[in-house]
Amino acid sequence: MTDTSKKKPLGVLLKENGIITEDHISYALRLQKLTKEKLGEILERMGFVTEFEVVTALACQEAVPYVDTDEIVPRHDVLKLFNKNLCLTNNFLPMGIEEDNIKIAANNPSDPKLHQLIRRQTGRNPVFYIAERNKIINAINTFYYFLEHPVEQLIDREVSVLAKDTEMARNLDNLINHILHLAVKSRATDIHIQSMENSIDISFRVDGVMIPMLVMPVELGRLVTSIKMKAEMDIAEQRLPQDGRFRATILNKTYDFRVSTIVSPHGENVAMRVLPTDSTIMGMQQLGFFDNHIQIIEQLFKEPFGIILLTGPTGSGKTTTLYAGIKCLNLLQKNLITVEDPIEYNIPLIRQTQVNDKAGYTFASAVRYFLRHDPDIILVGEIRDKETATTAFRASTTGHLVLSTLHTNSAIGAIPRLKDLGIHSYLIADSLLGVVSQRLVRKVCNACKEAYVPAHWEKEYLGDPDIKELYRGSGCEACVNTGYLGRTLVYEFLTIDHEVSLLIEKEADLGEILAKTQHKTGSSIFDITVKKVKMGITTTEEALRTLGNTRDTQSNELLSLQTHHSGRECFLGNNQAAL
């Protein structure tokens, strides 16, 4: 146990680690007098630090290892050693047993009372790991709920009862509730219900990949109608696509479900996006950026004016990265206004607004309004049309820092895409500070991670014939037998310095611009992916699934971009580039 007399106050610890400044501490202490909250809670709530940063700083001070409770599945017999309420009250999660020791994830592992409680309850010596408080609470609620409610069995039982209900006297609320719980348990981001000729098929998208989960008898086709009612759609309309939404509380957390339907030959298909309402901001390191690149990207965010773009496909975490970049700024000294669709992260010190198309409040009109509010930084959720692009670049030329996202397949692809949107080369050269292009790849599950000798094709794809060993997951309960658990970023970026801006202004070949920027950054998205494969973070198969057969995304896409003409949008994918 650490000597508590030698512990540094949390504020001092975070300040020494360069996470916060004296201004943040002073502001938090003033708030503390009003709210009576703990200092760490205020710092987290205001967006000055993430819970992960607090916990890892404490782990270093107390010499206790950190554990991510999202990546573990405790055995049932270990969970049964404790009462759920006891775990919640004392904020700890039993993880496993090794001989006479019991592994415990706790938010305050140095508490001697907790040590005594564990020994008295189990007769074993506790080995503590430190974890985020909110993650521990979520894990306790999740694991103990499914310990008492085996949701897969409950779904089978409910389907059996409903299939026999020929008079349709029983509603489908319980079945829908069980499906939503199974989706949360599986970490699904989307639920897909497909009407087939002889069945109703349900699949989940987990870590970006579709996984078939349930097959139900065709007699339960009214499941679609029940979901439409829940999402306040017109159940009489079965010919046209519809959109709706509903909110539900699952395992003490609130989720928004965005529902969309389309019509197929065998009935309506439903897609439901699963969105937690209390999303937590993550730091650059958590997202998967390497330390040397974090310094470069954070420096971009500290520029006083210009425009920074995040590019990549839908669902690649562009907005999450934007907020990670914002976190490195001193928001006490900045007036930051956003227009988003929707607001994904709630930060008290940021003035956040949401698009309302019916009221005429669009991305473009919002930026014009913002200029009257003396902003330092403007965040535009997405540049999707000429009007938004023009107003965003106009704002960046009048002394404001503009942050936004753009749909292109590479960082270099942002330049022709902006030209397509009507932005002149001289304006791009004058305003563009940098572009970060990113994708998400699945991470190897640490619970079932194993080494293997790579095949010849893997060595060839990775461009290294001397690789002796790589890693993959064998499949276990934690990763639902996929071998993957969670995702990490792979990325590439352009930084626009004076030399590069001159090349853009004189409309030099993209190959020349790319060669100059890659010489400075040193890494393409393929290089980053290969590095993560070799480190055992992801696999060659996942790299191939995400990047395709191309060895270098930027260079191969460049071949397509060179033949690009101004009237055509640049949306050429990796597979097209490879061809």
XYZ file of C-alpha atoms in Angstrom, residues 60-500:
441
model
C 1.246 6.018 -11.370
C 1.302 7.735 -7.965
C -0.039 4.724 -6.065
C 1.930 2.129 -8.082
C -1.295 0.232 -8.854
C -1.858 -1.166 -12.377
C -4.695 0.250 -14.473
C -7.377 -2.051 -15.907
C -10.024 -1.279 -18.506
C -13.184 -2.936 -17.172
C -14.692 -2.777 -20.671
C -12.225 -5.476 -21.696
C -12.896 -8.072 -18.987
C -15.661 -10.575 -18.233
C -15.587 -11.846 -14.613
C -16.517 -15.485 -13.973
C -19.972 -16.028 -12.504
C -18.620 -17.811 -9.437
C -16.425 -14.773 -8.665
C -19.351 -12.367 -9.008
C -21.445 -14.510 -6.666
C -18.945 -13.962 -3.851
C -20.335 -10.437 -3.448
C -23.678 -8.723 -3.361
C -24.326 -6.236 -6.176
C -25.232 -3.431 -3.750
C -22.035 -4.043 -1.767
C -20.001 -3.604 -4.967
C -21.881 -0.439 -5.924
C -21.601 1.093 -2.453
C -17.850 0.534 -2.283
C -17.219 0.956 -6.032
C -15.294 -2.232 -6.770
C -15.626 -5.081 -9.241
C -14.404 -8.636 -8.558
C -12.534 -9.848 -11.653
C -10.959 -13.253 -10.976
C -9.213 -15.618 -8.580
C -5.606 -16.819 -8.656
C -4.726 -19.280 -5.887
C -5.213 -17.367 -2.601
C -5.593 -13.987 -4.306
C -8.679 -12.290 -5.675
C -8.337 -9.604 -8.354
C -10.343 -6.457 -7.667
C -10.910 -3.394 -9.866
C -11.515 -0.352 -7.656
C -11.579 3.402 -7.995
C -9.894 3.883 -4.604
C -7.621 0.832 -4.175
C -5.627 2.411 -1.334
C -8.656 2.434 1.012
C -7.728 0.132 3.958
C -11.431 -0.453 4.758
C -11.941 -1.915 1.288
C -8.960 -4.219 1.810
C -10.459 -5.464 5.080
C -13.922 -5.895 3.548
C -12.587 -8.089 0.722
C -10.576 -10.286 3.108
C -13.510 -10.667 5.494
C -15.905 -11.516 2.654
C -13.705 -14.018 0.793
C -10.834 -15.026 3.063
C -8.503 -14.201 0.196
C -5.870 -11.530 -0.272
C -7.094 -8.754 -2.607
C -4.871 -7.736 -5.516
C -6.065 -4.302 -6.587
C -6.263 -2.678 -10.005
C -7.430 0.885 -10.519
C -10.235 1.754 -12.952
C -12.578 4.618 -13.778
C -15.462 5.032 -11.333
C -18.149 5.267 -14.023
C -16.807 2.249 -15.877
C -16.834 0.196 -12.674
C -20.453 1.190 -11.975
C -21.475 0.305 -15.545
C -19.665 -3.038 -15.295
C -21.316 -3.905 -11.972
C -24.780 -3.074 -13.304
C -24.135 -5.014 -16.514
C -22.547 -8.181 -15.132
C -24.898 -8.604 -12.189
C -27.975 -7.930 -14.337
C -27.059 -10.593 -16.870
C -26.025 -12.958 -14.091
C -29.617 -12.835 -12.854
C -31.263 -12.345 -16.273
C -29.749 -14.622 -18.967
C -31.048 -12.503 -21.825
C -30.498 -15.058 -24.592
C -32.706 -17.552 -22.739
C -35.307 -14.877 -22.035
C -35.484 -14.027 -25.754
C -35.925 -17.705 -26.711
C -38.693 -18.070 -24.124
C -40.479 -14.894 -25.258
C -40.246 -15.859 -28.948
C -41.711 -19.292 -28.171
C -44.668 -17.746 -26.331
C -45.324 -15.105 -29.011
C -45.136 -17.609 -31.868
C -48.034 -19.524 -30.268
C -50.052 -16.358 -29.718
C -52.141 -16.631 -32.897
C -54.666 -14.057 -31.659
C -51.883 -11.513 -31.060
C -53.141 -10.734 -27.575
C -49.658 -10.374 -26.128
C -47.652 -7.248 -26.958
C -43.978 -7.330 -27.958
C -42.643 -4.867 -25.374
C -40.789 -7.556 -23.397
C -39.182 -8.977 -26.555
C -38.043 -5.516 -27.710
C -36.677 -4.791 -24.229
C -34.693 -8.059 -24.229
C -33.289 -7.318 -27.715
C -32.162 -3.861 -26.586
C -30.487 -5.353 -23.503
C -28.723 -7.944 -25.676
C -27.510 -5.146 -27.969
C -26.042 -3.212 -25.038
C -24.469 -6.387 -23.648
C -22.892 -7.068 -27.063
C -21.609 -3.440 -27.363
C -23.642 -3.012 -30.556
C -23.739 0.372 -32.280
C -26.553 -0.641 -34.646
C -29.411 -3.149 -34.652
C -30.622 -4.440 -38.031
C -33.960 -6.258 -38.411
C -34.422 -7.836 -41.820
C -37.692 -9.301 -43.081
C -36.893 -12.488 -44.998
C -39.187 -14.876 -46.862
C -39.247 -17.464 -44.072
C -37.816 -15.644 -41.056
C -37.052 -12.383 -39.298
C -33.267 -11.998 -39.039
C -31.622 -9.720 -36.468
C -27.981 -8.653 -36.734
C -25.840 -6.320 -34.603
C -22.988 -4.153 -35.762
C -20.219 -4.608 -33.212
C -16.871 -2.833 -33.609
C -17.862 -1.924 -37.158
C -18.683 -5.489 -38.297
C -22.125 -7.042 -38.786
C -22.755 -10.120 -36.629
C -25.892 -12.314 -37.100
C -27.498 -12.677 -33.668
C -31.087 -13.945 -33.806
C -33.428 -15.723 -36.222
C -37.145 -15.500 -35.437
C -40.180 -17.108 -37.039
C -41.860 -15.077 -39.774
C -44.990 -14.971 -37.596
C -43.251 -12.292 -35.555
C -43.246 -9.843 -38.467
C -45.287 -7.514 -36.254
C -42.035 -6.803 -34.418
C -41.370 -4.139 -37.051
C -44.776 -2.543 -36.434
C -44.156 -2.488 -32.680
C -40.811 -0.724 -33.160
C -42.407 1.797 -35.544
C -45.028 2.589 -32.901
C -42.305 3.023 -30.310
C -40.450 5.416 -32.652
C -43.684 7.364 -33.368
C -43.796 6.444 -37.057
C -46.872 5.993 -39.249
C -47.613 2.256 -38.979
C -50.116 2.464 -41.845
C -47.383 3.590 -44.251
C -45.583 0.471 -45.483
C -44.547 1.648 -48.951
C -42.092 4.446 -48.194
C -39.007 4.710 -45.937
C -39.519 6.466 -42.602
C -37.366 7.879 -39.818
C -38.107 8.101 -36.100
C -36.545 7.843 -32.688
C -37.191 6.803 -29.119
C -35.355 6.860 -25.808
C -34.916 3.990 -23.350
C -33.115 3.404 -20.064
C -31.064 0.215 -20.025
C -28.937 -0.861 -17.059
C -29.334 2.600 -15.482
C -28.048 4.347 -18.613
C -30.132 6.330 -21.066
C -29.871 5.597 -24.779
C -31.302 7.277 -27.862
C -32.395 4.880 -30.600
C -32.629 6.392 -34.081
C -34.872 4.245 -36.201
C -35.025 4.065 -39.983
C -37.101 1.779 -42.194
C -36.878 0.748 -45.836
C -39.200 -1.469 -47.859
C -38.010 -4.828 -49.236
C -39.834 -7.551 -51.223
C -40.619 -9.462 -47.994
C -41.580 -6.543 -45.797
C -39.988 -3.597 -44.014
C -36.404 -3.649 -42.777
C -35.403 -1.671 -39.698
C -32.053 -0.138 -38.747
C -31.617 1.252 -35.228
C -28.587 3.316 -34.231
C -27.729 2.883 -30.528
C -26.526 6.175 -29.010
C -25.674 6.593 -25.311
C -26.725 10.040 -24.118
C -23.728 10.448 -21.795
C -20.805 9.907 -24.164
C -17.428 10.533 -22.542
C -14.694 12.569 -24.208
C -11.496 10.616 -24.763
C -7.949 11.881 -25.075
C -5.764 11.480 -28.162
C -3.797 8.651 -26.563
C -6.962 6.714 -25.726
C -8.139 7.049 -29.309
C -4.941 5.473 -30.606
C -2.684 8.330 -31.723
C 1.023 7.810 -31.123
C 2.741 10.262 -28.766
C 4.936 11.936 -31.395
C 1.899 12.565 -33.596
C -0.202 13.844 -30.682
C 2.235 16.712 -30.218
C 1.950 17.701 -33.892
C -1.860 17.501 -33.979
C -2.337 19.342 -30.678
C -0.086 22.119 -31.966
C -2.454 22.516 -34.913
C -5.392 22.991 -32.532
C -3.501 25.729 -30.720
C -3.176 27.893 -33.854
C -5.079 31.208 -33.531
C -6.835 31.094 -36.930
C -7.289 28.934 -40.010
C -9.206 25.710 -40.607
C -8.546 22.126 -39.473
C -10.390 19.255 -41.158
C -11.053 15.688 -39.990
C -11.809 13.315 -42.868
C -12.851 9.706 -43.165
C -15.930 7.537 -43.727
C -19.133 7.806 -41.713
C -18.706 6.373 -38.228
C -14.910 6.642 -38.166
C -14.842 8.848 -35.055
C -14.121 12.223 -36.676
C -16.174 14.226 -34.164
C -14.633 12.281 -31.279
C -11.167 13.282 -32.489
C -12.262 16.908 -32.851
C -13.335 16.965 -29.211
C -10.108 15.252 -28.157
C -8.269 18.100 -29.892
C -10.466 20.707 -28.207
C -9.610 19.201 -24.825
C -5.993 20.305 -25.196
C -7.124 23.957 -25.341
C -7.622 26.245 -22.373
C -11.380 26.737 -22.722
C -11.365 29.291 -19.913
C -9.616 31.684 -22.295
C -11.538 30.779 -25.461
C -15.053 31.446 -26.707
C -15.883 28.237 -28.581
C -19.234 27.881 -30.359
C -20.433 24.753 -32.160
C -23.172 23.756 -34.572
C -23.664 19.994 -34.662
C -26.082 17.378 -35.940
C -26.594 16.122 -33.259
C -24.659 17.308 -30.179
C -22.618 14.235 -29.214
C -20.663 15.505 -26.200
C -21.927 18.022 -23.658
C -19.185 20.370 -22.429
C -20.297 23.167 -20.031
C -17.699 25.720 -21.172
C -18.619 25.345 -24.860
C -21.606 27.109 -26.437
C -23.203 24.203 -28.297
C -26.079 24.427 -30.777
C -27.844 21.862 -32.934
C -28.944 22.016 -36.572
C -32.682 22.564 -37.116
C -33.418 22.274 -40.829
C -37.146 22.904 -40.394
C -36.408 26.236 -38.737
C -33.773 27.118 -41.349
C -30.897 26.767 -38.883
C -28.254 25.016 -41.014
C -24.482 24.653 -40.730
C -23.997 27.587 -43.106
C -26.485 29.955 -41.444
C -25.137 29.079 -37.990
C -21.614 30.206 -38.908
C -22.964 33.578 -40.059
C -24.764 34.039 -36.730
C -21.679 32.941 -34.775
C -19.540 35.747 -36.171
C -21.650 38.234 -34.185
C -20.832 36.415 -30.924
C -17.113 37.189 -30.870
C -15.926 33.551 -31.154
C -12.311 32.423 -30.982
C -13.102 28.941 -32.283
C -16.019 27.695 -34.390
C -16.819 23.985 -34.718
C -18.946 23.072 -37.740
C -20.193 19.488 -37.500
C -19.749 18.741 -41.204
C -18.934 20.532 -44.446
C -21.341 18.940 -46.872
C -22.172 21.661 -49.425
C -20.756 24.717 -51.158
C -22.524 27.229 -48.873
C -21.151 25.657 -45.683
C -17.659 25.372 -47.154
C -17.678 29.025 -48.254
C -18.878 30.383 -44.898
C -16.438 28.169 -42.970
C -13.455 29.368 -45.015
C -14.647 32.963 -44.832
C -14.722 32.661 -41.026
C -11.199 31.194 -41.018
C -9.871 34.204 -42.945
C -11.297 36.684 -40.434
C -9.206 35.630 -37.464
C -11.113 32.556 -36.274
C -10.051 28.942 -35.862
C -12.576 26.698 -37.635
C -12.837 22.961 -36.930
C -14.904 20.675 -39.131
C -15.253 17.285 -40.830
C -15.292 16.341 -44.490
C -15.995 13.101 -46.335
C -12.902 12.018 -48.281
C -10.958 8.765 -48.329
C -7.579 10.295 -47.526
C -5.971 13.431 -46.158
C -4.694 14.553 -49.575
C -8.204 13.999 -50.977
C -9.444 17.005 -48.974
C -7.808 19.403 -51.430
C -9.684 18.368 -54.620
C -12.852 17.860 -52.553
C -12.701 21.480 -51.359
C -12.156 22.618 -54.940
C -15.280 20.660 -55.926
C -17.148 22.641 -53.281
C -16.075 25.898 -54.911
C -13.147 26.900 -52.682
C -10.358 28.504 -54.718
C -6.809 27.179 -54.435
C -5.469 30.471 -53.056
C -8.070 30.367 -50.251
C -7.234 26.740 -49.394
C -3.539 27.636 -49.319
C -4.170 30.660 -47.112
C -6.580 29.048 -44.598
C -6.001 25.293 -44.376
C -3.814 24.400 -41.378
C -3.994 20.636 -41.563
C -6.031 17.556 -42.386
C -6.331 14.370 -40.332
C -7.774 11.336 -42.119
C -8.761 8.354 -40.015
C -10.419 4.954 -39.860
C -11.225 2.527 -37.071
C -9.783 -0.986 -36.871
C -10.703 -3.674 -34.370
C -8.270 -4.434 -31.559
C -7.107 -7.936 -30.680
C -8.885 -9.167 -27.546
C -6.356 -9.161 -24.686
C -8.232 -11.936 -22.857
C -7.571 -14.512 -25.605
C -4.556 -12.976 -27.357
C -2.061 -15.504 -28.742
C 1.066 -15.414 -30.872
C 1.356 -17.166 -34.236
C 3.735 -17.411 -37.169
C 2.442 -15.184 -39.993
C 1.668 -16.659 -43.408
C 3.618 -15.668 -46.501
C 0.793 -13.460 -47.807
C 0.778 -11.494 -44.536
C 4.506 -10.787 -44.757
C 4.036 -9.717 -48.354
C 1.080 -7.457 -47.544
C 2.908 -5.861 -44.607
C 6.041 -5.447 -46.724
C 8.330 -7.180 -44.225
C 9.615 -10.713 -45.021
C 11.441 -10.875 -41.675
C 8.372 -10.844 -39.411
C 8.647 -13.822 -37.077
C 5.559 -13.403 -34.925
C 2.158 -11.675 -34.968
C -0.872 -11.809 -32.661
C -4.555 -12.670 -32.947
C -7.455 -13.535 -30.661
C -8.552 -17.147 -30.366
C -12.069 -16.156 -29.279
C -13.545 -16.100 -25.786
C -16.576 -14.942 -23.803
C -15.186 -11.403 -23.475
C -15.047 -10.862 -27.262
C -18.076 -13.042 -28.101
C -15.687 -15.476 -29.847
C -14.658 -12.915 -32.484
C -11.050 -12.503 -31.311
C -11.536 -8.713 -31.281
C -12.592 -6.342 -28.520
C -12.868 -2.583 -29.034
C -11.407 -0.410 -31.789
C -8.458 1.909 -32.291
C -7.648 4.611 -34.826
C -5.381 4.302 -37.811
C -4.686 7.639 -39.434
C -2.624 9.919 -41.623
C -2.347 13.682 -41.619
C -1.173 16.671 -43.607
C 0.306 19.743 -41.982
C 0.192 22.766 -44.261
C 3.321 24.854 -43.784
C 4.561 27.689 -46.020
C 6.138 25.352 -48.618
C 3.021 23.208 -48.946
